[in-house]
Short mmCIF file of C-alpha atoms and ligand atoms in Angstrom, two decimals:
data_model
loop_
_atom_site.label_atom_id
_atom_site.label_comp_id
_atom_site.label_asym_id
_atom_site.label_seq_id
_atom_site.Cartn_x
_atom_site.Cartn_y
_atom_site.Cartn_z
CA MET A 1 18.20 18.07 12.40
CA SER A 2 15.73 18.06 15.24
CA PHE A 3 15.89 14.38 16.06
CA ASP A 4 18.42 11.72 16.85
CA ILE A 5 18.78 9.75 13.64
CA ALA A 6 21.39 7.42 15.18
CA ALA A 7 18.94 6.39 17.91
CA LEU A 8 16.24 5.79 15.31
CA ARG A 9 18.57 3.69 13.16
CA GLY A 10 19.43 1.70 16.28
CA ALA A 11 15.85 0.43 16.46
CA TYR A 12 16.40 -1.49 13.20
CA PRO A 13 18.79 -4.48 13.57
CA ALA A 14 19.17 -4.80 9.77
CA LEU A 15 20.73 -1.35 9.56
CA ALA A 16 23.70 -2.61 11.56
CA GLU A 17 24.30 -5.39 9.04
CA GLN A 18 27.16 -5.62 6.55
CA VAL A 19 26.63 -6.50 2.90
CA HIS A 20 29.65 -7.50 0.78
CA GLY A 21 31.81 -6.20 3.63
CA ARG A 22 30.15 -2.76 3.60
CA SER A 23 27.67 -1.16 5.98
CA LEU A 24 24.21 -1.64 4.55
CA ILE A 25 22.57 1.40 2.96
CA TYR A 26 19.02 0.29 2.41
CA LEU A 27 17.10 2.31 -0.19
CA ASP A 28 14.58 -0.34 -1.26
CA ASN A 29 11.88 0.66 1.23
CA ALA A 30 9.23 1.11 -1.45
CA ALA A 31 9.46 -2.65 -2.01
CA THR A 32 9.86 -3.74 1.62
CA ALA A 33 11.00 -1.75 4.63
CA GLN A 34 13.16 -3.11 7.45
CA MET A 35 11.55 -4.18 10.72
CA PRO A 36 12.19 -2.51 14.09
CA LEU A 37 13.20 -4.97 16.81
CA CYS A 38 10.10 -4.20 18.89
CA VAL A 39 7.88 -5.47 16.03
CA ALA A 40 9.76 -8.78 15.82
CA GLN A 41 9.44 -9.11 19.61
CA ALA A 42 5.68 -8.50 19.48
CA VAL A 43 5.28 -11.20 16.82
CA GLN A 44 7.39 -13.66 18.76
CA GLY A 45 5.58 -12.93 22.03
CA LEU A 46 2.26 -13.79 20.44
CA GLU A 47 3.54 -16.94 18.74
CA LEU A 48 5.05 -18.33 21.94
CA ARG A 49 1.78 -18.14 23.88
CA ARG A 50 -1.08 -18.71 21.52
CA GLY A 51 -4.57 -19.97 20.95
CA ASN A 52 -7.02 -19.64 18.09
CA VAL A 53 -9.07 -16.44 18.01
CA HIS A 54 -12.87 -16.10 18.32
CA ARG A 55 -13.20 -19.83 18.98
CA GLY A 56 -12.03 -21.08 22.38
CA ILE A 57 -12.89 -19.76 25.82
CA HIS A 58 -9.71 -20.94 27.51
CA ALA A 59 -7.24 -18.32 28.70
CA LEU A 60 -4.80 -18.43 25.78
CA SER A 61 -7.57 -18.24 23.21
CA GLU A 62 -9.10 -15.27 24.99
CA GLU A 63 -5.75 -13.51 25.32
CA CYS A 64 -5.09 -13.91 21.60
CA THR A 65 -8.58 -12.80 20.68
CA GLN A 66 -8.04 -9.69 22.79
CA ALA A 67 -4.62 -9.04 21.21
CA TYR A 68 -6.06 -9.51 17.72
CA GLU A 69 -8.99 -7.16 18.32
CA ASP A 70 -6.69 -4.62 19.99
CA ALA A 71 -4.57 -4.77 16.84
CA ARG A 72 -7.66 -4.07 14.74
CA ALA A 73 -8.49 -1.10 16.97
CA THR A 74 -4.93 0.23 16.50
CA VAL A 75 -5.25 -0.03 12.71
CA ALA A 76 -8.66 1.66 12.83
CA ASN A 77 -7.30 4.43 15.00
CA PHE A 78 -4.32 4.92 12.67
CA LEU A 79 -6.69 5.40 9.72
CA GLY A 80 -9.35 7.42 11.54
CA ALA A 81 -11.88 4.60 11.03
CA SER A 82 -13.91 2.38 13.31
CA PRO A 83 -12.82 -1.25 14.01
CA ASP A 84 -15.85 -2.79 12.30
CA GLN A 85 -14.71 -1.13 9.04
CA ILE A 86 -11.30 -2.85 9.14
CA GLN A 87 -10.51 -6.32 7.85
CA PHE A 88 -7.10 -7.91 8.00
CA THR A 89 -5.75 -9.09 4.66
CA SER A 90 -2.49 -10.63 3.54
CA GLY A 91 -1.51 -7.30 1.95
CA THR A 92 -2.56 -4.71 -0.59
CA THR A 93 -2.80 -7.20 -3.46
CA ASP A 94 -5.13 -9.38 -1.43
CA ALA A 95 -7.26 -6.35 -0.51
CA VAL A 96 -7.71 -5.28 -4.14
CA ASN A 97 -8.67 -8.81 -5.14
CA ARG A 98 -11.14 -9.08 -2.26
CA VAL A 99 -12.97 -5.93 -3.31
CA ALA A 100 -12.84 -6.93 -6.99
CA ASP A 101 -14.27 -10.38 -6.17
CA ALA A 102 -16.99 -8.89 -4.02
CA LEU A 103 -18.01 -6.42 -6.74
CA ALA A 104 -18.07 -9.02 -9.52
CA ALA A 105 -21.73 -9.86 -8.99
CA THR A 106 -22.84 -6.22 -9.23
CA LEU A 107 -21.03 -5.17 -12.43
CA LYS A 108 -22.55 -5.36 -15.88
CA PRO A 109 -21.79 -4.16 -19.41
CA GLY A 110 -22.11 -0.36 -19.51
CA ASP A 111 -20.54 0.07 -16.05
CA ARG A 112 -17.03 1.45 -15.93
CA ILE A 113 -13.99 1.04 -13.70
CA ALA A 114 -11.21 3.60 -13.94
CA VAL A 115 -7.63 3.33 -12.72
CA THR A 116 -4.83 5.83 -13.08
CA ARG A 117 -1.94 5.33 -15.49
CA MET A 118 0.48 5.16 -12.55
CA GLU A 119 -1.00 2.13 -10.76
CA HIS A 120 1.06 -0.79 -9.51
CA HIS A 121 0.00 -4.04 -11.24
CA SER A 122 -1.72 -5.03 -7.99
CA ASN A 123 -4.14 -2.15 -8.39
CA PHE A 124 -4.45 -2.55 -12.15
CA VAL A 125 -4.65 -6.20 -13.20
CA PRO A 126 -7.47 -7.25 -10.80
CA TRP A 127 -9.69 -4.42 -12.10
CA GLN A 128 -8.75 -5.09 -15.71
CA GLN A 129 -9.61 -8.78 -15.26
CA LEU A 130 -12.84 -7.94 -13.43
CA CYS A 131 -13.91 -5.84 -16.42
CA GLN A 132 -13.06 -8.65 -18.81
CA LYS A 133 -15.20 -11.07 -16.78
CA THR A 134 -18.20 -8.81 -16.35
CA GLY A 135 -18.22 -6.86 -19.61
CA ALA A 136 -17.70 -3.56 -17.76
CA GLU A 137 -15.47 -0.98 -19.45
CA PHE A 138 -11.89 -0.59 -18.19
CA CYS A 139 -10.61 2.93 -18.45
CA ILE A 140 -7.19 4.45 -17.67
CA LEU A 141 -6.99 8.00 -16.33
CA PRO A 142 -4.15 9.93 -18.00
CA LEU A 143 -1.24 11.77 -16.39
CA THR A 144 0.22 15.17 -17.14
CA PRO A 145 3.69 15.20 -18.73
CA GLN A 146 5.11 15.93 -15.23
CA GLY A 147 3.62 12.71 -13.86
CA ASP A 148 0.64 14.07 -11.94
CA LEU A 149 -2.84 12.72 -12.39
CA ASP A 150 -4.60 14.91 -14.97
CA LEU A 151 -7.67 15.84 -12.94
CA GLU A 152 -9.30 17.78 -15.78
CA ALA A 153 -9.10 14.81 -18.11
CA ALA A 154 -10.25 12.56 -15.27
CA GLN A 155 -13.32 14.69 -14.76
CA GLU A 156 -14.41 14.06 -18.35
CA LEU A 157 -13.80 10.34 -18.12
CA LEU A 158 -15.64 10.01 -14.81
CA SER A 159 -19.04 10.79 -16.25
CA PRO A 160 -22.00 8.76 -14.89
CA GLY A 161 -21.48 5.05 -15.36
CA VAL A 162 -18.29 4.88 -13.35
CA LYS A 163 -18.61 2.37 -10.52
CA LEU A 164 -15.14 2.49 -9.07
CA VAL A 165 -11.94 4.48 -9.35
CA ALA A 166 -8.65 3.07 -8.09
CA ALA A 167 -5.74 5.35 -7.25
CA HIS A 168 -2.74 5.76 -4.99
CA SER A 169 0.62 7.45 -4.63
CA SER A 170 3.15 6.09 -7.11
CA ASN A 171 5.84 3.58 -6.21
CA VAL A 172 7.74 4.68 -9.33
CA LEU A 173 7.46 8.47 -9.58
CA GLY A 174 6.72 9.18 -5.93
CA THR A 175 3.71 11.22 -7.07
CA VAL A 176 1.21 11.81 -4.27
CA ASN A 177 -2.26 12.07 -5.74
CA ASP A 178 -4.82 14.56 -4.54
CA ILE A 179 -7.10 11.83 -3.22
CA HIS A 180 -9.60 14.27 -1.80
CA ALA A 181 -10.11 15.95 -5.19
CA LEU A 182 -10.41 12.58 -6.89
CA ALA A 183 -12.96 11.46 -4.28
CA ARG A 184 -15.05 14.54 -5.07
CA LEU A 185 -15.02 13.76 -8.81
CA THR A 186 -15.69 10.06 -8.27
CA HIS A 187 -18.60 10.64 -5.94
CA ALA A 188 -20.08 13.32 -8.19
CA ALA A 189 -20.12 10.66 -10.92
CA GLY A 190 -21.83 8.17 -8.58
CA GLY A 191 -18.80 5.91 -8.12
CA ALA A 192 -16.73 4.67 -5.18
CA LEU A 193 -13.06 5.43 -4.62
CA PHE A 194 -10.56 2.68 -3.83
CA VAL A 195 -7.22 3.93 -2.56
CA ASP A 196 -4.14 1.72 -2.74
CA GLY A 197 -2.23 3.13 0.20
CA ALA A 198 0.73 0.74 -0.04
CA GLN A 199 3.11 3.67 -0.56
CA GLY A 200 1.09 6.65 0.63
CA ILE A 201 0.61 5.48 4.21
CA CYS A 202 4.40 5.18 4.63
CA HIS A 203 4.97 8.88 4.05
CA GLU A 204 1.83 10.80 4.99
CA PRO A 205 -0.60 10.66 7.91
CA VAL A 206 -3.83 9.03 6.71
CA ASP A 207 -7.35 9.96 7.72
CA VAL A 208 -9.89 8.08 5.61
CA ALA A 209 -12.69 10.45 6.62
CA ALA A 210 -10.71 13.51 5.52
CA LEU A 211 -9.66 11.77 2.29
CA ASP A 212 -13.32 10.83 1.77
CA CYS A 213 -12.40 7.49 0.22
CA ASP A 214 -14.58 4.38 0.26
CA TYR A 215 -11.85 1.75 0.46
CA TYR A 216 -8.26 2.10 1.67
CA ALA A 217 -5.73 -0.75 1.53
CA PHE A 218 -2.14 -1.12 2.67
CA SER A 219 0.56 -3.72 3.41
CA GLY A 220 2.35 -4.25 6.71
CA HIS A 221 5.78 -5.12 5.32
CA LYS A 222 6.23 -1.68 3.75
CA LEU A 223 5.75 -0.07 7.16
CA GLY A 224 8.17 -2.22 9.13
CA GLY A 225 5.47 -4.79 9.95
CA PRO A 226 5.58 -8.51 9.14
CA PHE A 227 5.16 -10.02 5.69
CA GLY A 228 1.77 -11.49 4.82
CA ILE A 229 -0.39 -9.01 6.72
CA GLY A 230 -2.21 -5.87 5.68
CA ALA A 231 -5.52 -4.17 6.23
CA LEU A 232 -8.50 -2.96 4.22
CA PHE A 233 -10.83 -0.17 5.29
CA CYS A 234 -14.35 -0.42 3.82
CA ARG A 235 -16.72 2.44 4.28
CA LEU A 236 -19.33 0.77 2.11
CA PRO A 237 -20.95 -2.55 2.97
CA LEU A 238 -19.04 -5.27 1.16
CA PRO A 239 -20.28 -8.84 0.89
CA PRO A 240 -17.80 -11.52 1.95
CA ALA A 241 -15.49 -12.72 -0.82
CA ARG A 242 -14.19 -15.77 1.10
CA TYR A 243 -16.17 -18.41 2.95
CA GLY A 244 -15.35 -20.78 5.81
CA GLY A 245 -15.10 -21.02 9.58
CA GLY A 246 -15.25 -18.03 11.86
CA MET A 247 -17.34 -15.80 9.60
CA VAL A 248 -20.76 -17.48 9.84
CA ASP A 249 -23.82 -17.09 11.99
CA GLN A 250 -25.89 -20.18 11.07
CA VAL A 251 -24.95 -22.85 8.57
CA LEU A 252 -28.03 -24.76 7.37
CA ASP A 253 -27.92 -27.61 4.87
CA LEU A 254 -28.59 -25.37 1.89
CA THR A 255 -27.98 -21.83 3.10
CA THR A 256 -25.72 -19.87 5.45
CA THR A 257 -26.11 -16.60 7.29
CA PHE A 258 -23.00 -14.59 8.04
CA GLY A 259 -21.74 -12.91 11.18
CA PRO A 260 -21.36 -9.13 11.46
CA ALA A 261 -18.51 -7.13 9.93
CA PRO A 262 -15.59 -7.38 10.31
CA LEU A 263 -15.73 -11.10 11.19
CA MET A 264 -17.76 -11.96 8.08
CA TRP A 265 -14.76 -10.85 5.96
CA GLU A 266 -12.25 -13.08 7.73
CA ALA A 267 -12.88 -16.73 6.92
CA GLY A 268 -10.54 -19.27 8.53
CA THR A 269 -7.82 -18.76 11.13
CA PRO A 270 -6.36 -15.29 10.56
CA ASN A 271 -2.73 -14.19 10.72
CA VAL A 272 -2.95 -13.24 14.40
CA SER A 273 0.75 -12.64 15.08
CA GLY A 274 0.94 -10.68 11.81
CA ALA A 275 -1.89 -8.44 12.98
CA VAL A 276 -0.20 -7.90 16.34
CA GLY A 277 3.11 -7.12 14.60
CA LEU A 278 1.37 -4.73 12.23
CA ALA A 279 -0.22 -2.88 15.14
CA ARG A 280 3.17 -2.63 16.85
CA ALA A 281 4.69 -1.24 13.66
CA LEU A 282 1.94 1.39 13.45
CA GLU A 283 2.49 2.36 17.07
CA PHE A 284 6.20 2.64 16.39
CA ARG A 285 5.50 4.96 13.49
CA ARG A 286 3.02 7.01 15.50
CA ASN A 287 5.78 7.60 18.02
CA LEU A 288 8.50 8.54 15.54
CA PRO A 289 10.34 11.63 16.73
CA GLU A 290 8.92 14.87 15.44
CA GLY A 291 10.65 16.01 12.28
CA TRP A 292 10.86 12.60 10.57
CA GLN A 293 8.90 13.81 7.57
CA ASP A 294 11.17 16.82 7.09
CA TRP A 295 14.17 14.52 7.38
CA GLU A 296 12.73 12.17 4.76
CA ASP A 297 11.74 15.00 2.42
CA GLY A 298 15.25 16.45 2.86
CA LEU A 299 16.84 13.16 1.79
CA LEU A 300 14.63 12.95 -1.27
CA GLU A 301 15.41 16.54 -2.19
CA ARG A 302 19.14 15.88 -1.83
CA LEU A 303 18.87 12.78 -4.00
CA GLU A 304 16.91 14.62 -6.66
CA GLN A 305 19.32 17.53 -6.66
CA GLY A 306 22.41 15.32 -6.73
CA LEU A 307 21.13 13.12 -9.52
CA GLY A 308 19.94 16.21 -11.38
CA GLU A 309 23.53 17.46 -11.55
CA LEU A 310 24.77 14.32 -13.27
CA GLU A 311 24.95 14.19 -17.02
CA ARG A 312 23.23 11.20 -18.64
CA VAL A 313 20.89 10.78 -15.68
CA ARG A 314 17.18 11.11 -16.39
CA ILE A 315 14.89 11.49 -13.40
CA LEU A 316 11.39 10.34 -14.29
CA GLY A 317 8.61 12.83 -13.75
CA ARG A 318 8.47 16.17 -11.95
CA PRO A 319 5.25 15.78 -9.97
CA ARG A 320 3.93 18.69 -7.93
CA HIS A 321 4.12 16.62 -4.77
CA ARG A 322 6.73 13.85 -4.71
CA SER A 323 7.19 11.77 -1.60
CA GLY A 324 9.30 8.82 -0.51
CA CYS A 325 10.87 7.68 -3.76
CA LEU A 326 11.97 8.56 -7.26
CA SER A 327 13.13 6.63 -10.32
CA PHE A 328 15.88 7.36 -12.78
CA THR A 329 17.77 5.93 -15.71
CA VAL A 330 21.36 6.45 -16.83
CA GLU A 331 21.94 6.79 -20.54
CA GLY A 332 23.89 3.83 -21.91
CA ALA A 333 23.75 1.80 -18.67
CA SER A 334 21.38 -0.99 -17.75
CA PRO A 335 19.49 -0.42 -14.47
CA PHE A 336 20.25 -4.04 -13.57
CA ASP A 337 24.01 -3.59 -14.02
CA LEU A 338 23.87 -0.42 -11.94
CA ALA A 339 21.90 -2.20 -9.21
CA VAL A 340 24.55 -4.93 -9.10
CA LEU A 341 27.32 -2.34 -8.84
CA LEU A 342 25.50 -0.51 -6.07
CA ASP A 343 24.91 -3.79 -4.26
CA GLN A 344 28.66 -4.39 -4.26
CA LEU A 345 28.92 -1.09 -2.36
CA GLY A 346 26.32 -2.27 0.16
CA ILE A 347 23.58 -0.08 -1.34
CA ALA A 348 20.23 -1.80 -1.88
CA VAL A 349 18.05 -0.24 -4.60
CA ARG A 350 15.24 -1.57 -6.76
CA SER A 351 15.78 -2.16 -10.46
CA GLY A 352 13.23 -3.27 -13.03
CA HIS A 353 9.71 -2.30 -14.10
CA HIS A 354 8.53 -1.94 -10.50
CA CYS A 355 5.29 -3.79 -11.29
CA ALA A 356 4.12 -0.72 -13.22
CA GLN A 357 4.48 -1.63 -16.88
CA PRO A 358 1.59 0.56 -18.12
CA LEU A 359 3.32 3.57 -16.54
CA LEU A 360 6.82 2.71 -17.77
CA ARG A 361 5.50 2.13 -21.30
CA TRP A 362 3.96 5.60 -21.21
CA LEU A 363 7.26 7.03 -19.95
CA GLY A 364 9.02 5.32 -22.85
CA VAL A 365 11.32 3.17 -20.71
CA GLU A 366 11.38 -0.51 -19.98
CA TYR A 367 13.26 -0.50 -16.68
CA THR A 368 14.51 2.06 -14.17
CA LEU A 369 16.39 2.28 -10.91
N1 PLP B 401 0.54 -1.02 -4.61
C1 PLP B 401 1.69 -0.34 -4.59
C2 PLP B 401 1.68 1.11 -4.90
C3 PLP B 401 2.87 -0.98 -4.28
O1 PLP B 401 4.02 -0.28 -4.26
C4 PLP B 401 2.85 -2.36 -3.98
C5 PLP B 401 4.10 -3.08 -3.68
O2 PLP B 401 5.14 -2.77 -4.21
C6 PLP B 401 1.61 -3.02 -3.99
C7 PLP B 401 0.49 -2.32 -4.32
C8 PLP B 401 1.50 -4.49 -3.67
O3 PLP B 401 1.77 -4.70 -2.32
P1 PLP B 401 1.87 -6.20 -1.75
O4 PLP B 401 2.87 -6.90 -2.61
O5 PLP B 401 2.31 -6.01 -0.36
O6 PLP B 401 0.50 -6.80 -1.86
#
């Protein structure tokens, strides 16, 4: 291979750990990835010399404000967006809920929100609940038997009336959706496209302009960043969904005017060290040695091939473009028992419904590995 995998592994302290007396083999990255040491150091550096952001004018406050806004610029740059289109969130789930809350006032019976059958609960339940509250129709875009989004069927369902479509790459099947094609269909129907990038951003370069999406959300902890931080790109103007200090212009007795984006989206003291850690994690990824994607694709291919040779193993889906992860079951064995056995060997995998019950129901399984 064209790069030094041992040196790369060396950047992650957790990969030198032992579990049950075995060297850790960590395959649960779709849930949470390990953190490079440089990210932990960036977080600690900020926490040990800190002041509140956008409030004080003393040196520490100004330093932190600068670090926080530099972090925003790094996120914007990573997504091909501008900083005033980026708000920090606590993660993808928070981002979906923020957009859903902000849209609540504009939805009415007769409007429609569509999600794909492969969504994580975080990009499914908030939209489903929003439709229940507003009387809008909730619609699920079907998949092909291979586990790709059925774009032809989607086209029919995305007739005028659709306000928002939510889609992503799957944390269960590894399917990478053709976001650009979906954006075309959504926009032709007059809707906006929300992309849950929690998985996609970990495996593919992202350019929100090229994808042509209206919202893009992701979580830091899946990229080697800290827990409790993520970001949301908004191309469209979005009213604030949270209120409080730091986001206002003038507060009168009965009314309030809000500051400009992105500050109007960030009420209260934000997760400053999280933002700085997230930016460091993105820089780390930007500087990964060339060839990392081939390496990763090679591992996935090897896994798929190896599992495919085993009797009683069922790999779920055969999407046209699979990236980063796959799921399987073993006839006659519980995924939980298998996960426990693998754990005894120092191998961390995810077992369960992966927060994607609508997808697993459609696949005819309750749990997978
Ligand atoms: N969307 C997808 C595709 C995910 O895989 C996950 C996490 O597993 C989420 C959303 C939720 O992310 P978080 O828990 O960081 O908000």
